[in-house]
Structure formats: C-alpha cells, structure tokens
PDB file of C-alpha atoms and ligand atoms in Angstrom:
ATOM      1  CA  MET D   1     -87.261 -82.035 149.806  1.00 73.00           C
ATOM      2  CA  THR D   2     -89.352 -84.988 149.491  1.00 79.00           C
ATOM      3  CA  ASP D   3     -88.641 -88.239 151.418  1.00 72.00           C
ATOM      4  CA  THR D   4     -87.313 -90.200 148.419  1.00 78.00           C
ATOM      5  CA  GLU D   5     -85.082 -87.170 147.494  1.00 84.00           C
ATOM      6  CA  THR D   6     -83.834 -87.107 151.050  1.00 82.00           C
ATOM      7  CA  ARG D   7     -83.087 -90.827 151.062  1.00 79.00           C
ATOM      8  CA  GLN D   8     -81.266 -90.418 147.692  1.00 84.00           C
ATOM      9  CA  SER D   9     -79.227 -87.484 148.570  1.00 88.00           C
ATOM     10  CA  LYS D  10     -77.976 -89.524 152.059  1.00 88.00           C
ATOM     11  CA  ARG D  11     -77.350 -92.225 149.630  1.00 89.00           C
ATOM     12  CA  ALA D  12     -75.440 -90.369 147.034  1.00 93.00           C
ATOM     13  CA  GLU D  13     -73.485 -88.990 150.005  1.00 95.00           C
ATOM     14  CA  GLN D  14     -72.844 -92.529 151.657  1.00 95.00           C
ATOM     15  CA  PHE D  15     -71.252 -93.548 148.269  1.00 96.00           C
ATOM     16  CA  ALA D  16     -69.066 -90.757 147.888  1.00 96.00           C
ATOM     17  CA  ARG D  17     -67.655 -91.326 151.478  1.00 97.00           C
ATOM     18  CA  LEU D  18     -67.082 -94.977 150.268  1.00 97.00           C
ATOM     19  CA  ALA D  19     -65.243 -93.900 147.502  1.00 97.00           C
ATOM     20  CA  GLU D  20     -63.011 -92.212 149.317  1.00 97.00           C
ATOM     21  CA  VAL D  21     -62.417 -94.979 151.380  1.00 97.00           C
ATOM     22  CA  ILE D  22     -61.710 -97.128 148.347  1.00 97.00           C
ATOM     23  CA  SER D  23     -59.500 -94.834 146.910  1.00 96.00           C
ATOM     24  CA  SER D  24     -57.323 -94.172 150.039  1.00 96.00           C
ATOM     25  CA  ARG D  25     -56.840 -98.177 150.223  1.00 94.00           C
ATOM     26  CA  LYS D  26     -56.642 -99.305 146.622  1.00 90.00           C
ATOM     27  CA  GLY D  27     -53.652-101.349 145.866  1.00 89.00           C
ATOM     28  CA  GLU D  28     -53.199-101.796 149.586  1.00 91.00           C
ATOM     29  CA  ARG D  29     -52.608-105.736 150.561  1.00 91.00           C
ATOM     30  CA  GLY D  30     -55.638-107.047 152.542  1.00 92.00           C
ATOM     31  CA  ALA D  31     -57.569-104.063 151.760  1.00 95.00           C
ATOM     32  CA  LEU D  32     -61.013-105.811 151.409  1.00 96.00           C
ATOM     33  CA  MET D  33     -61.661-106.773 154.915  1.00 96.00           C
ATOM     34  CA  PRO D  34     -61.262-102.838 156.265  1.00 96.00           C
ATOM     35  CA  VAL D  35     -62.971-101.599 153.307  1.00 97.00           C
ATOM     36  CA  LEU D  36     -65.782-103.931 154.265  1.00 96.00           C
ATOM     37  CA  GLN D  37     -65.965-102.726 157.520  1.00 95.00           C
ATOM     38  CA  GLU D  38     -65.999 -98.862 156.543  1.00 96.00           C
ATOM     39  CA  ALA D  39     -68.813 -99.566 154.608  1.00 96.00           C
ATOM     40  CA  GLN D  40     -70.750-101.278 157.107  1.00 92.00           C
ATOM     41  CA  ALA D  41     -70.162 -98.174 159.511  1.00 93.00           C
ATOM     42  CA  ILE D  42     -71.406 -96.015 156.574  1.00 94.00           C
ATOM     43  CA  PHE D  43     -74.149 -97.808 155.875  1.00 91.00           C
ATOM     44  CA  GLY D  44     -75.168 -99.868 158.536  1.00 86.00           C
ATOM     45  CA  TYR D  45     -74.929-103.084 156.372  1.00 90.00           C
ATOM     46  CA  VAL D  46     -73.532-104.081 152.980  1.00 93.00           C
ATOM     47  CA  PRO D  47     -76.127-104.452 150.535  1.00 91.00           C
ATOM     48  CA  GLN D  48     -75.794-105.985 147.100  1.00 92.00           C
ATOM     49  CA  ASP D  49     -74.994-102.425 145.195  1.00 94.00           C
ATOM     50  CA  VAL D  50     -72.300-101.371 148.003  1.00 96.00           C
ATOM     51  CA  GLN D  51     -70.670-104.948 147.266  1.00 96.00           C
ATOM     52  CA  VAL D  52     -70.529-104.051 143.393  1.00 97.00           C
ATOM     53  CA  ALA D  53     -69.052-100.637 144.192  1.00 97.00           C
ATOM     54  CA  ILE D  54     -66.093-102.285 146.645  1.00 97.00           C
ATOM     55  CA  ALA D  55     -65.441-104.896 143.647  1.00 97.00           C
ATOM     56  CA  GLN D  56     -65.081-102.497 141.252  1.00 96.00           C
ATOM     57  CA  GLY D  57     -63.219 -99.659 142.950  1.00 96.00           C
ATOM     58  CA  LEU D  58     -60.734-102.492 144.655  1.00 96.00           C
ATOM     59  CA  ASP D  59     -60.731-104.038 141.216  1.00 95.00           C
ATOM     60  CA  VAL D  60     -61.580-107.759 143.348  1.00 95.00           C
ATOM     61  CA  PRO D  61     -64.134-110.172 141.776  1.00 96.00           C
ATOM     62  CA  LEU D  62     -67.396-109.702 143.334  1.00 96.00           C
ATOM     63  CA  THR D  63     -67.377-113.365 144.387  1.00 96.00           C
ATOM     64  CA  GLU D  64     -64.673-112.761 146.658  1.00 96.00           C
ATOM     65  CA  VAL D  65     -66.532-109.418 148.094  1.00 96.00           C
ATOM     66  CA  TYR D  66     -69.498-111.569 148.662  1.00 95.00           C
ATOM     67  CA  GLY D  67     -67.770-114.575 149.906  1.00 95.00           C
ATOM     68  CA  VAL D  68     -66.113-112.262 152.820  1.00 94.00           C
ATOM     69  CA  ALA D  69     -69.309-110.427 153.446  1.00 92.00           C
ATOM     70  CA  THR D  70     -71.507-113.603 154.129  1.00 89.00           C
ATOM     71  CA  PHE D  71     -68.400-115.589 155.975  1.00 88.00           C
ATOM     72  CA  TYR D  72     -67.911-113.118 158.797  1.00 86.00           C
ATOM     73  CA  SER D  73     -70.988-112.802 160.708  1.00 76.00           C
ATOM     74  CA  GLN D  74     -69.947-109.067 161.606  1.00 82.00           C
ATOM     75  CA  PHE D  75     -71.518-107.716 158.087  1.00 88.00           C
ATOM     76  CA  ALA D  76     -75.203-107.660 157.661  1.00 86.00           C
ATOM     77  CA  LEU D  77     -76.655-108.170 153.815  1.00 85.00           C
ATOM     78  CA  GLU D  78     -79.542-106.333 154.476  1.00 82.00           C
ATOM     79  CA  ALA D  79     -80.516-103.391 156.972  1.00 83.00           C
ATOM     80  CA  ARG D  80     -81.392-104.278 160.458  1.00 85.00           C
ATOM     81  CA  GLY D  81     -85.221-104.067 161.945  1.00 90.00           C
ATOM     82  CA  GLU D  82     -85.600-101.822 165.052  1.00 90.00           C
ATOM     83  CA  HIS D  83     -85.863-104.885 166.746  1.00 94.00           C
ATOM     84  CA  ILE D  84     -83.827-107.867 166.409  1.00 92.00           C
ATOM     85  CA  ILE D  85     -85.648-111.117 167.697  1.00 95.00           C
ATOM     86  CA  GLY D  86     -83.204-114.088 168.504  1.00 95.00           C
ATOM     87  CA  MET D  87     -84.847-117.333 168.341  1.00 96.00           C
ATOM     88  CA  CYS D  88     -82.731-120.319 170.072  1.00 96.00           C
ATOM     89  CA  LEU D  89     -82.455-123.777 168.138  1.00 95.00           C
ATOM     90  CA  GLY D  90     -80.074-124.908 170.717  1.00 96.00           C
ATOM     91  CA  THR D  91     -80.569-128.620 171.930  1.00 97.00           C
ATOM     92  CA  ALA D  92     -82.742-127.872 175.080  1.00 97.00           C
ATOM     93  CA  CYS D  93     -84.994-125.466 172.940  1.00 97.00           C
ATOM     94  CA  TYR D  94     -84.968-127.591 170.038  1.00 97.00           C
ATOM     95  CA  VAL D  95     -86.325-130.477 171.763  1.00 97.00           C
ATOM     96  CA  ARG D  96     -89.176-128.374 173.395  1.00 97.00           C
ATOM     97  CA  GLY D  97     -90.738-127.224 170.071  1.00 97.00           C
ATOM     98  CA  ALA D  98     -88.068-124.077 169.180  1.00 97.00           C
ATOM     99  CA  GLN D  99     -89.032-124.764 165.331  1.00 97.00           C
ATOM    100  CA  LYS D 100     -92.685-124.352 165.805  1.00 97.00           C
ATOM    101  CA  ILE D 101     -92.172-121.033 167.662  1.00 98.00           C
ATOM    102  CA  LEU D 102     -89.715-119.884 165.089  1.00 97.00           C
ATOM    103  CA  ASP D 103     -92.270-121.054 162.153  1.00 97.00           C
ATOM    104  CA  ARG D 104     -95.026-119.072 163.784  1.00 98.00           C
ATOM    105  CA  LEU D 105     -92.724-116.066 164.342  1.00 98.00           C
ATOM    106  CA  SER D 106     -91.693-116.321 160.597  1.00 97.00           C
ATOM    107  CA  GLN D 107     -95.504-116.750 160.086  1.00 97.00           C
ATOM    108  CA  GLU D 108     -96.596-113.747 161.663  1.00 97.00           C
ATOM    109  CA  LEU D 109     -94.266-111.278 160.647  1.00 97.00           C
ATOM    110  CA  ASP D 110     -94.155-112.709 157.123  1.00 96.00           C
ATOM    111  CA  CYS D 111     -90.671-112.816 157.156  1.00 95.00           C
ATOM    112  CA  LYS D 112     -88.095-115.437 156.517  1.00 94.00           C
ATOM    113  CA  VAL D 113     -85.604-116.627 159.134  1.00 92.00           C
ATOM    114  CA  GLY D 114     -82.340-114.130 158.659  1.00 87.00           C
ATOM    115  CA  HIS D 115     -84.407-111.175 157.265  1.00 89.00           C
ATOM    116  CA  THR D 116     -85.887-108.239 158.066  1.00 90.00           C
ATOM    117  CA  THR D 117     -89.401-107.287 157.474  1.00 93.00           C
ATOM    118  CA  LYS D 118     -90.631-104.918 155.091  1.00 89.00           C
ATOM    119  CA  ASP D 119     -91.459-102.240 157.417  1.00 90.00           C
ATOM    120  CA  ASN D 120     -88.097-102.543 158.741  1.00 88.00           C
ATOM    121  CA  ARG D 121     -89.166-103.295 162.506  1.00 93.00           C
ATOM    122  CA  PHE D 122     -88.244-106.812 163.007  1.00 95.00           C
ATOM    123  CA  THR D 123     -85.179-108.832 162.069  1.00 93.00           C
ATOM    124  CA  LEU D 124     -86.160-112.466 162.806  1.00 94.00           C
ATOM    125  CA  ASN D 125     -82.748-114.530 163.446  1.00 92.00           C
ATOM    126  CA  ALA D 126     -82.045-118.102 164.962  1.00 92.00           C
ATOM    127  CA  THR D 127     -79.412-118.267 166.924  1.00 92.00           C
ATOM    128  CA  ARG D 128     -77.652-120.949 169.055  1.00 91.00           C
ATOM    129  CA  CYS D 129     -77.695-121.432 173.197  1.00 95.00           C
ATOM    130  CA  LEU D 130     -78.986-118.514 174.767  1.00 93.00           C
ATOM    131  CA  GLY D 131     -77.655-120.098 177.999  1.00 95.00           C
ATOM    132  CA  ALA D 132     -81.246-120.002 179.415  1.00 96.00           C
ATOM    133  CA  CYS D 133     -81.794-123.848 178.813  1.00 97.00           C
ATOM    134  CA  GLY D 134     -83.782-123.907 182.169  1.00 97.00           C
ATOM    135  CA  LEU D 135     -86.171-121.728 180.283  1.00 97.00           C
ATOM    136  CA  ALA D 136     -86.665-123.867 176.960  1.00 97.00           C
ATOM    137  CA  PRO D 137     -87.993-122.679 174.632  1.00 98.00           C
ATOM    138  CA  VAL D 138     -86.157-119.120 174.683  1.00 97.00           C
ATOM    139  CA  MET D 139     -85.932-116.313 172.675  1.00 97.00           C
ATOM    140  CA  MET D 140     -84.671-112.689 172.823  1.00 96.00           C
ATOM    141  CA  ILE D 141     -86.239-109.657 171.429  1.00 96.00           C
ATOM    142  CA  ASP D 142     -83.567-106.562 171.680  1.00 93.00           C
ATOM    143  CA  ASP D 143     -82.417-107.500 175.553  1.00 93.00           C
ATOM    144  CA  GLU D 144     -85.255-109.110 176.522  1.00 96.00           C
ATOM    145  CA  VAL D 145     -85.705-112.681 177.401  1.00 97.00           C
ATOM    146  CA  TYR D 146     -88.598-114.964 176.879  1.00 98.00           C
ATOM    147  CA  GLY D 147     -88.923-118.329 178.339  1.00 97.00           C
ATOM    148  CA  ARG D 148     -91.123-121.394 178.343  1.00 98.00           C
ATOM    149  CA  LEU D 149     -92.790-120.184 175.176  1.00 97.00           C
ATOM    150  CA  THR D 150     -95.845-121.503 173.173  1.00 97.00           C
ATOM    151  CA  PRO D 151     -96.500-120.470 169.595  1.00 97.00           C
ATOM    152  CA  GLU D 152     -99.976-118.933 170.984  1.00 97.00           C
ATOM    153  CA  GLU D 153     -97.959-116.274 172.787  1.00 97.00           C
ATOM    154  CA  ILE D 154     -96.071-114.858 169.841  1.00 97.00           C
ATOM    155  CA  PRO D 155     -98.719-112.778 168.515  1.00 96.00           C
ATOM    156  CA  GLY D 156     -99.237-111.033 171.817  1.00 96.00           C
ATOM    157  CA  ILE D 157     -95.412-110.853 172.561  1.00 97.00           C
ATOM    158  CA  LEU D 158     -94.910-109.352 169.188  1.00 96.00           C
ATOM    159  CA  ASP D 159     -97.901-106.567 169.595  1.00 95.00           C
ATOM    160  CA  LYS D 160     -95.822-105.034 172.564  1.00 94.00           C
ATOM    161  CA  TYR D 161     -92.873-103.981 169.968  1.00 92.00           C
ATOM    162  CA  LYS D 162     -95.195-102.624 167.190  1.00 82.00           C
ATOM    163  CA  GLY D 163     -95.326 -99.115 167.296  1.00 65.00           C
ATOM    164  CA  GLN D 164     -92.309 -98.794 169.708  1.00 63.00           C
ATOM    165  CA  LYS D 165     -88.812 -97.839 168.631  1.00 51.00           C
ATOM    166  CA  ALA D 166     -85.532 -99.826 169.959  1.00 48.00           C
ATOM    167  CA  SER D 167     -84.307 -97.952 172.971  1.00 47.00           C
TER     168      SER D 167
HETATM  169  S1  FES Q 201     -80.561-124.484 173.701  1.00 60.25           S
HETATM  170 FE1  FES Q 201     -81.826-122.452 174.196  1.00 60.25          FE
HETATM  171  S2  FES Q 201     -81.035-121.940 175.428  1.00 60.25           S
HETATM  172 FE2  FES Q 201     -79.957-123.158 175.893  1.00 60.25          FE
END
C-alpha cells in the first residue's frame, strides 16, 4: 500500500468512527460539545471536513459547529506540529521586543501565528505571560524555556529542532 493509500484508509476509518459517535449522540441535547471532543480525540484536531460531517450528522448549522470549535481553545482547527512554539506577548515581553522575535519566527518558519508549518514540524503560537517576566522576552518550545531572546538567535534555536522528534 502506498503512503497515500495508507493515509486514505486511516482517514476513512476515522470518519467511520466519527459516524458511530454521531449516531450514538444524535438527538441528544447538548450533543455538539461531546461530539467535537470525540472528533478531536479521533483525528487529533477538528478540520473543516470533520466540522461539515458533524454539522450534517447532528443536523445543526455549520456556523454553530465552527462557532463552538473556535470558541474553546481545547479544539485545534489544524494539525499540530511536532514542536509547539509559544512566544510570549505579555506586557514585559512585549516592551522588550517580543513582536520582533515573533516576526522573525514567522519569517524563518514561513508560517503565520496560530498555524503549523507545511512540513508539520512546528506550530507557532503567541501566548500570554509565561510567568518568567524576569527573562523577557521569553518563548517556549515544547517544555524548554528560552529567555532574553534576540531575533538573531532564532535561526540557531530552530535548527536544534529540525530533524528532531518531540519526546
Ligand atoms: S510577560 Fe512574558 S513571561 Fe511574563
């Protein structure tokens, strides 16, 4: 089986599981939230085609599914990368140039904030205060904290993660 066929058959199996979840909850009051949670557990995120399947299956407007999926931060709308970058945009970091670091990250990764790189290696997020203001500007990659950053350091830091899987 080719990689594409394997992916397609995995996806078909995931949709079959989602259909079972939907049919077991259909007609139940407040079914949308638990179905979205199950969908996220099955797929790892809730992309648009999954939202459409849920809307059709539960017979609710797609706008309602999208509204709930985007309102709660527990739901990811696209696949998460192997490494999660959180650049702090809290006040202390912001006044010490966090936006410039974030811009450099976005440029180096060719990825907008809130999204995942095309190779699925990194997800780039802006965060609130990480509780390490003394080290501002601060970013986290997975569980690792990087403080007193300058934009020039970013390429070297990212290089460490290229080719390395998250633990
Ligand atoms: S504001 Fe960035 S760590 Fe507190």
